[in-house]
MMTF fields as JSON, N, C-alpha, C and O atoms, coordinates in Angstrom:
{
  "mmtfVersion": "1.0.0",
  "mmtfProducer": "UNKNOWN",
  "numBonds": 395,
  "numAtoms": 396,
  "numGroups": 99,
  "numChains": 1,
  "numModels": 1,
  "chainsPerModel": [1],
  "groupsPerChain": [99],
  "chainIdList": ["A"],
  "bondAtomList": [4, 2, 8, 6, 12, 10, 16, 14, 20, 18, 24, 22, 28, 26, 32, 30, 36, 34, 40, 38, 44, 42, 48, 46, 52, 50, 56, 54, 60, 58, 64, 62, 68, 66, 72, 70, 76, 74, 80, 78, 84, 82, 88, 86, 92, 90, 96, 94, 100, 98, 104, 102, 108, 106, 112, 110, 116, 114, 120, 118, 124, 122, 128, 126, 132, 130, 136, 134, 140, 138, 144, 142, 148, 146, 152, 150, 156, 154, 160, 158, 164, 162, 168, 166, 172, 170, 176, 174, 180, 178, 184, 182, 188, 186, 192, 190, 196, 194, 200, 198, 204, 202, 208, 206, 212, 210, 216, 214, 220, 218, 224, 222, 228, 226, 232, 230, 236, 234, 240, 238, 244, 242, 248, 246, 252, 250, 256, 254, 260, 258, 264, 262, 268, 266, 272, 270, 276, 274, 280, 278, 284, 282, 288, 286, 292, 290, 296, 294, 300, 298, 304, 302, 308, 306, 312, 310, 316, 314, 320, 318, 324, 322, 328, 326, 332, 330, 336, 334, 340, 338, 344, 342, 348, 346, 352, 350, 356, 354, 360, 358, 364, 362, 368, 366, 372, 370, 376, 374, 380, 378, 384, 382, 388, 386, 392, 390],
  "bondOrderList": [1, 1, 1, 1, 1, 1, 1, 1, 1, 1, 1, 1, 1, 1, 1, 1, 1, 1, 1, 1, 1, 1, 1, 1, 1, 1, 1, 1, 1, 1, 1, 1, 1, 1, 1, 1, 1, 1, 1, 1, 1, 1, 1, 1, 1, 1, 1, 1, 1, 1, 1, 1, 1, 1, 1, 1, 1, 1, 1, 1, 1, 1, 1, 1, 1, 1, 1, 1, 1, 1, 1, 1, 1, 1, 1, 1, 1, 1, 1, 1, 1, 1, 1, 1, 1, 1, 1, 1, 1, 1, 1, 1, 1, 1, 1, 1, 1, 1],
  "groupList": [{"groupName": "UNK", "atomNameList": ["N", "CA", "C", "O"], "elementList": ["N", "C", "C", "O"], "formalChargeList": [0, 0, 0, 0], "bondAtomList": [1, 0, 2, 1, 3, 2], "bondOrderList": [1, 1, 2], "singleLetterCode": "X", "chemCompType": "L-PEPTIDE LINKING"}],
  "groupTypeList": [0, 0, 0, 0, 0, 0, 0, 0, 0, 0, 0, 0, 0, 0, 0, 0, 0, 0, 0, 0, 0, 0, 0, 0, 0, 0, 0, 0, 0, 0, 0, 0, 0, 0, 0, 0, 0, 0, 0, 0, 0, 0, 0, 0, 0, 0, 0, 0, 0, 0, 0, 0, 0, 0, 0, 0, 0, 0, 0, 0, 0, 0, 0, 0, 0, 0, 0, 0, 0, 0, 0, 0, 0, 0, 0, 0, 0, 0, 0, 0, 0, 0, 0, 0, 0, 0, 0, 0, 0, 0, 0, 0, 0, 0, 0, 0, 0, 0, 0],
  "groupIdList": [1, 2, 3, 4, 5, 6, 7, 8, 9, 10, 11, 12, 13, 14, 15, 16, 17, 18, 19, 20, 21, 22, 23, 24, 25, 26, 27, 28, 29, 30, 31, 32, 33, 34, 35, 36, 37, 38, 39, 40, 41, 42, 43, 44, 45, 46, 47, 48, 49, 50, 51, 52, 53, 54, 55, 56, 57, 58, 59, 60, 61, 62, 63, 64, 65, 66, 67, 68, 69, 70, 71, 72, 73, 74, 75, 76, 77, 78, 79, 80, 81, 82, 83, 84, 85, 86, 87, 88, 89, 90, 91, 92, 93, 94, 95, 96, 97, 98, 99],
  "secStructList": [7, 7, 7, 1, 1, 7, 7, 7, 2, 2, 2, 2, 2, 2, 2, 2, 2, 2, 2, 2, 7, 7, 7, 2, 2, 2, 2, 2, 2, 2, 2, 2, 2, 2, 2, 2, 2, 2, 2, 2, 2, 2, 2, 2, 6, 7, 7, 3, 3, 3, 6, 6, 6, 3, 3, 3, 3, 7, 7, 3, 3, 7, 7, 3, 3, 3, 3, 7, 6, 6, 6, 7, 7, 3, 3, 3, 3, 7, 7, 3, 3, 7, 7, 3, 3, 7, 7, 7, 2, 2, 2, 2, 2, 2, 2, 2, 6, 6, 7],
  "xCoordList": [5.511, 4.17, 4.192, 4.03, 4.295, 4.702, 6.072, 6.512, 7.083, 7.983, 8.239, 7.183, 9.116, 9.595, 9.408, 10.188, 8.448, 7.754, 6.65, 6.668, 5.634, 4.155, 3.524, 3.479, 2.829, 1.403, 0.602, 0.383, -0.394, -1.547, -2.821, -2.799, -3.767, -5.415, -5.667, -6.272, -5.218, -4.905, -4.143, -4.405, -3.039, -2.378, -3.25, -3.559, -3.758, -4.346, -5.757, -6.195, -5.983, -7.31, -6.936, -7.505, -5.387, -5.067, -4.511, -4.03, -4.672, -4.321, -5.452, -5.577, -6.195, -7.561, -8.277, -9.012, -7.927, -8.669, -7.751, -8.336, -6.525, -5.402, -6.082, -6.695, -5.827, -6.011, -7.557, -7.753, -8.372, -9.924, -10.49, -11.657, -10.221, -10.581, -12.113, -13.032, -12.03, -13.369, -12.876, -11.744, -14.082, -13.779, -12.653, -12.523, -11.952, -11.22, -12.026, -11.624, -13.297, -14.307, -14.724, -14.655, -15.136, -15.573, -14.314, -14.381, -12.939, -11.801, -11.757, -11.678, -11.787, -11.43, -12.442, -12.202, -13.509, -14.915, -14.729, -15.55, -13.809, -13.786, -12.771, -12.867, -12.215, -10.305, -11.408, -11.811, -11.798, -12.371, -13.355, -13.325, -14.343, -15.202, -14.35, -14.636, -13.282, -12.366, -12.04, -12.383, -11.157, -10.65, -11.676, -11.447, -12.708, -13.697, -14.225, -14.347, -14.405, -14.746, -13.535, -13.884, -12.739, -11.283, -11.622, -12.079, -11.792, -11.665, -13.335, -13.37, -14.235, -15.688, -15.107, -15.11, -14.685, -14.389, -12.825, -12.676, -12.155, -11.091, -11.92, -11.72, -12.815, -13.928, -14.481, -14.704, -14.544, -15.404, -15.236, -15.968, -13.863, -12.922, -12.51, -11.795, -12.804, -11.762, -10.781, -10.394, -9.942, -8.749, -9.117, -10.17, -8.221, -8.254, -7.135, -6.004, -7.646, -6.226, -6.65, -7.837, -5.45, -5.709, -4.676, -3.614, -5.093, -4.501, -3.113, -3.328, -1.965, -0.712, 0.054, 1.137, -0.58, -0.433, -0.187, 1.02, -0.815, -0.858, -2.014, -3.176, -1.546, -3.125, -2.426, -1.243, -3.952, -3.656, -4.547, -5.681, -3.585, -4.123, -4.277, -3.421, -5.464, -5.539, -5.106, -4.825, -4.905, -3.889, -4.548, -4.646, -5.013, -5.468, -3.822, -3.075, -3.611, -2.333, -3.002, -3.656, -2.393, -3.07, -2.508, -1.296, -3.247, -2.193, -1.098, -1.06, -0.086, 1.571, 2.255, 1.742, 3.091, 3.972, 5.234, 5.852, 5.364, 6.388, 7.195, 6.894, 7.932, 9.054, 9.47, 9.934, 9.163, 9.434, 10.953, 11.489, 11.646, 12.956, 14.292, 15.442, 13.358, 14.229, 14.192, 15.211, 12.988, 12.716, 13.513, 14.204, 13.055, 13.032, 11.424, 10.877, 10.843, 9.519, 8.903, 8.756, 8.239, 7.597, 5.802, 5.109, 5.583, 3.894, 3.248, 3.778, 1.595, 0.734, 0.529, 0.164, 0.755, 0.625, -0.924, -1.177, -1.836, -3.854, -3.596, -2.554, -4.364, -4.748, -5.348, -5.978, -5.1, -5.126, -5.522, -5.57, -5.774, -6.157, -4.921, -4.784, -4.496, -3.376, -3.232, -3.002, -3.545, -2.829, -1.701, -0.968, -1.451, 0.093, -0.61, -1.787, 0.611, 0.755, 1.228, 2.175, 1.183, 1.829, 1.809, 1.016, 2.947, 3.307, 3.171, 3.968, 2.372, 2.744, 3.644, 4.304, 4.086, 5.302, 5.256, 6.427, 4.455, 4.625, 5.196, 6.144, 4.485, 5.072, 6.747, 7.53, 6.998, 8.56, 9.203, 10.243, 9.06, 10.154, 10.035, 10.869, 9.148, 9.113, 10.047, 10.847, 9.463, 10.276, 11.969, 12.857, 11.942, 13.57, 14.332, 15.505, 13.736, 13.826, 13.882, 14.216, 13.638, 13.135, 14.698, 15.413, 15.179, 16.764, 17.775, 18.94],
  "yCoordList": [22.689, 22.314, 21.703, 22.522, 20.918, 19.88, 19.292, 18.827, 19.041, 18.898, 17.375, 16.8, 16.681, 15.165, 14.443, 14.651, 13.457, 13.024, 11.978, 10.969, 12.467, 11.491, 12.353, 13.578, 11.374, 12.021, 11.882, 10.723, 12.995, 12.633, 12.67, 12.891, 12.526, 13.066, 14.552, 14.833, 15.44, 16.374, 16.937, 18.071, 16.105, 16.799, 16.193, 17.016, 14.902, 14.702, 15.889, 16.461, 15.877, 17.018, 17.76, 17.982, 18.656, 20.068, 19.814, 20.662, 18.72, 18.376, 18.581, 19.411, 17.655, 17.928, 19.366, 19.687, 19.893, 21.451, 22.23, 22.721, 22.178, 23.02, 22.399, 23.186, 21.155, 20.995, 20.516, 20.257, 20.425, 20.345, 21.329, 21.384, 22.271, 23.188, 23.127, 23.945, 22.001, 21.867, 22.645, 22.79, 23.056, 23.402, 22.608, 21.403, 23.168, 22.19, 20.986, 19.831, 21.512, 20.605, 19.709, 18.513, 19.943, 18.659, 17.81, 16.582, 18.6, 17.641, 16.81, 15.613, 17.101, 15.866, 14.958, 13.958, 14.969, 14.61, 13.591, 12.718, 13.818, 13.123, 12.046, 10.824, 12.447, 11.672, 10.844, 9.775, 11.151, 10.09, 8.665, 7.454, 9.659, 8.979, 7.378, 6.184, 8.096, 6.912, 5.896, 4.72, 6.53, 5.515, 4.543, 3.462, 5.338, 4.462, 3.225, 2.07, 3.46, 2.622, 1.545, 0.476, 1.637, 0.664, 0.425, -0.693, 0.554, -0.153, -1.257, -2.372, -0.819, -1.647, -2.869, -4.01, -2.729, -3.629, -4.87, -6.073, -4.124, -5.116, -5.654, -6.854, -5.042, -6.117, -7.077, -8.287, -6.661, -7.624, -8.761, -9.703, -8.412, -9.725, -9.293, -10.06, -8.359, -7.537, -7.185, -6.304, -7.793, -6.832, -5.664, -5.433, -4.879, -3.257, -2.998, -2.959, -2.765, -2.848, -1.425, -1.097, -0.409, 0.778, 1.13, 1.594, 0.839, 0.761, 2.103, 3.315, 1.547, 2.535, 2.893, 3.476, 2.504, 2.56, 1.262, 1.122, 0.368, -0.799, -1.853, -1.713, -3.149, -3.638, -3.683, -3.703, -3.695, -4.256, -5.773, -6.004, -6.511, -7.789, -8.224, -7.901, -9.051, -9.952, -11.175, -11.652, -12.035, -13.558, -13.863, -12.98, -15.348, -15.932, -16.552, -17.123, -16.167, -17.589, -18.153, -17.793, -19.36, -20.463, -20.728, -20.516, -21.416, -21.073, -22.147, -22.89, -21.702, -22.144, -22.078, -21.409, -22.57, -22.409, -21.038, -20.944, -20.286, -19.934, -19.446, -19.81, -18.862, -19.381, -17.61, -16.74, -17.549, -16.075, -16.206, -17.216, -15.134, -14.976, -15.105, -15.536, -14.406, -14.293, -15.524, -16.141, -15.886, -17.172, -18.663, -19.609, -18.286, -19.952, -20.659, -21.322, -20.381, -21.073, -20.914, -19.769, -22.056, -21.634, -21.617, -21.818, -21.397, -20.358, -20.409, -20.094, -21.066, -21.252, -19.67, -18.762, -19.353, -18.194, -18.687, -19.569, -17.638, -17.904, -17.949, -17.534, -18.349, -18.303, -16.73, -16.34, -16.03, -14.427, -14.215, -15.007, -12.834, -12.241, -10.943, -10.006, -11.144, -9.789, -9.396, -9.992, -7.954, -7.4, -6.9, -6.435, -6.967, -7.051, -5.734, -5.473, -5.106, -4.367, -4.7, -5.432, -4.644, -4.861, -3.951, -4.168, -2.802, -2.172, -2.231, -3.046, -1.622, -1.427, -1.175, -0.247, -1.746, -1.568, -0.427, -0.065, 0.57, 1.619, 2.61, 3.37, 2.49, 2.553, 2.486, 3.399, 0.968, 0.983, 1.57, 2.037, 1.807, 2.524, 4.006, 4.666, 4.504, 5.497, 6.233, 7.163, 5.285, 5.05, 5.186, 5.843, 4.422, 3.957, 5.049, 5.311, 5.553, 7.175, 8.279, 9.36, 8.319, 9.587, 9.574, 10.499, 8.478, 8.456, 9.43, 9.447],
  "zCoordList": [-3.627, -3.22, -1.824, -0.92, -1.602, -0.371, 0.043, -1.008, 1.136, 1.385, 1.24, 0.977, 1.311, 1.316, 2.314, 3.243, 2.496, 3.787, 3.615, 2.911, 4.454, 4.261, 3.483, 3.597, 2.345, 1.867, 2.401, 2.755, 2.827, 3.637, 3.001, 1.79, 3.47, 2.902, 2.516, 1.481, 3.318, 3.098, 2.009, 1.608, 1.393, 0.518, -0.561, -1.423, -0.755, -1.747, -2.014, -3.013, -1.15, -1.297, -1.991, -3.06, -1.434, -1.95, -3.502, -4.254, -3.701, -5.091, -6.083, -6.984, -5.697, -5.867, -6.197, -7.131, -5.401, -5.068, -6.548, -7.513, -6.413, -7.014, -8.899, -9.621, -9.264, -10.499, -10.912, -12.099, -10.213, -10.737, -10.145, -10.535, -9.278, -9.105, -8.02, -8.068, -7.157, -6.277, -4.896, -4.434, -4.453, -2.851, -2.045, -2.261, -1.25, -0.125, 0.386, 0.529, 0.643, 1.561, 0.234, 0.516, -1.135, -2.033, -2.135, -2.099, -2.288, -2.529, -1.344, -1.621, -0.013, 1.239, 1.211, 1.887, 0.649, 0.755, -0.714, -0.994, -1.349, -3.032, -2.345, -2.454, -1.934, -1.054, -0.036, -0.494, 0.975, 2.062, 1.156, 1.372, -0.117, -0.396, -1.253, -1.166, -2.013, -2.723, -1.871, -1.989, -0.739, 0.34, 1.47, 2.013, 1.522, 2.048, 0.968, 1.373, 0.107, -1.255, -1.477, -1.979, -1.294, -1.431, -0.027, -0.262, 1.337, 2.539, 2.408, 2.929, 1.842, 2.158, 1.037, 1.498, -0.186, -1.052, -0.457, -0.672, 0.12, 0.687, 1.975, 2.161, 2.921, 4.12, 2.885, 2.905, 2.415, 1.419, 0.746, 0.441, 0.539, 0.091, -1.252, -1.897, -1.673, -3.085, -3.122, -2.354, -4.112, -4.471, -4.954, -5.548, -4.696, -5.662, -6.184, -5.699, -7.541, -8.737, -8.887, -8.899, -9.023, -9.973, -10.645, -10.229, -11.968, -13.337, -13.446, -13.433, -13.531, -13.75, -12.256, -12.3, -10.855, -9.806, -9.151, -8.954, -8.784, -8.645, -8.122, -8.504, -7.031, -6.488, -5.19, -4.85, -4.372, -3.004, -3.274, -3.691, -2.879, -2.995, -1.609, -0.786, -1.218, -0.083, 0.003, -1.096, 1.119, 0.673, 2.192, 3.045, 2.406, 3.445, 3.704, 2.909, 5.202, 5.412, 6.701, 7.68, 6.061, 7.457, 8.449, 8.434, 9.992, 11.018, 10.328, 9.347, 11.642, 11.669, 13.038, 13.936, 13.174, 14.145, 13.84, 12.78, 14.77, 15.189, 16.318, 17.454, 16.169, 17.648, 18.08, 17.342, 19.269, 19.638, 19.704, 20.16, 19.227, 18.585, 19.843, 19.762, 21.181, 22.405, 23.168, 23.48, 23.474, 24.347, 23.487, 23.864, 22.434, 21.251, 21.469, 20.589, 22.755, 22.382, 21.547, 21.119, 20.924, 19.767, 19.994, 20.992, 19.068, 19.924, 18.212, 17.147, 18.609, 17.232, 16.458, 17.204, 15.02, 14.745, 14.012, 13.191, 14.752, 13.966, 12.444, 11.937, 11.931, 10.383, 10.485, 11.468, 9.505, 9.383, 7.766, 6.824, 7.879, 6.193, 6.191, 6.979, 5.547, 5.31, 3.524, 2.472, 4.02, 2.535, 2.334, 3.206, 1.02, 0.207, -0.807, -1.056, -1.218, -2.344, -3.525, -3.238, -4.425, -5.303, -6.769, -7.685, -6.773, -7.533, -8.821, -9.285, -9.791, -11.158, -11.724, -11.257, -12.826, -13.702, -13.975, -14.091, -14.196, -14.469, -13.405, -13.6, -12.264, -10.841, -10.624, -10.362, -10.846, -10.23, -11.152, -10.689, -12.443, -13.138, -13.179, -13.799, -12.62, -12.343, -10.945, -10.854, -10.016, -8.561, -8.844, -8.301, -9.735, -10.466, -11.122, -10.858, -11.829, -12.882, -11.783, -12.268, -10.366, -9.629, -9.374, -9.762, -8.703, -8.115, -8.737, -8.339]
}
């Protein structure tokens, strides 16, 4: 089907297309509409859990100090919003089983 690499939007489409059987154009259009829906809900301040896959969780960290690695000066790091992943159990043993 696809070679060992990146999954793209594209392949999800052709996934799409191959086992539900929608147009190319409804499958990229099903793929954008999901991923847009997970990006308005994480602006938003949602996690997105999907069940057997995993969550993207959000985490506020507050500022801090740290120290540029070459100089040693150290330099204020802003208070930021960053997301994390975090894998389903069903996920890593699967990951684990592929090896």
């Amino acid at each position: 089907m696809r070679s060992v690499g990146t999954l793209t939007r594209a392949d999800l489409a052709e996934t799409i297309n191959h086992k539900m059987g929608f147009s190319r154009a409804e499958s990229l259009d099903l793929v954008e509409a999901i991923l847009t829906k997970m990006c308005e809900a994480m602006s938003d301040g949602e996690n997105v859990k999907i069940s057997g896959f995993g969550s993207f969780v959000l985490r506020d960290k507050k500022e801090r100090i740290g120290r540029n690695p070459k100089t040693g000066v150290e330099v204020p790091i802003t208070p930021r919003r960053v997301m994390t992943f975090r894998a389903s159990q069903k996920l890593k043993e699967r990951i684990a089983n592929a090896s």
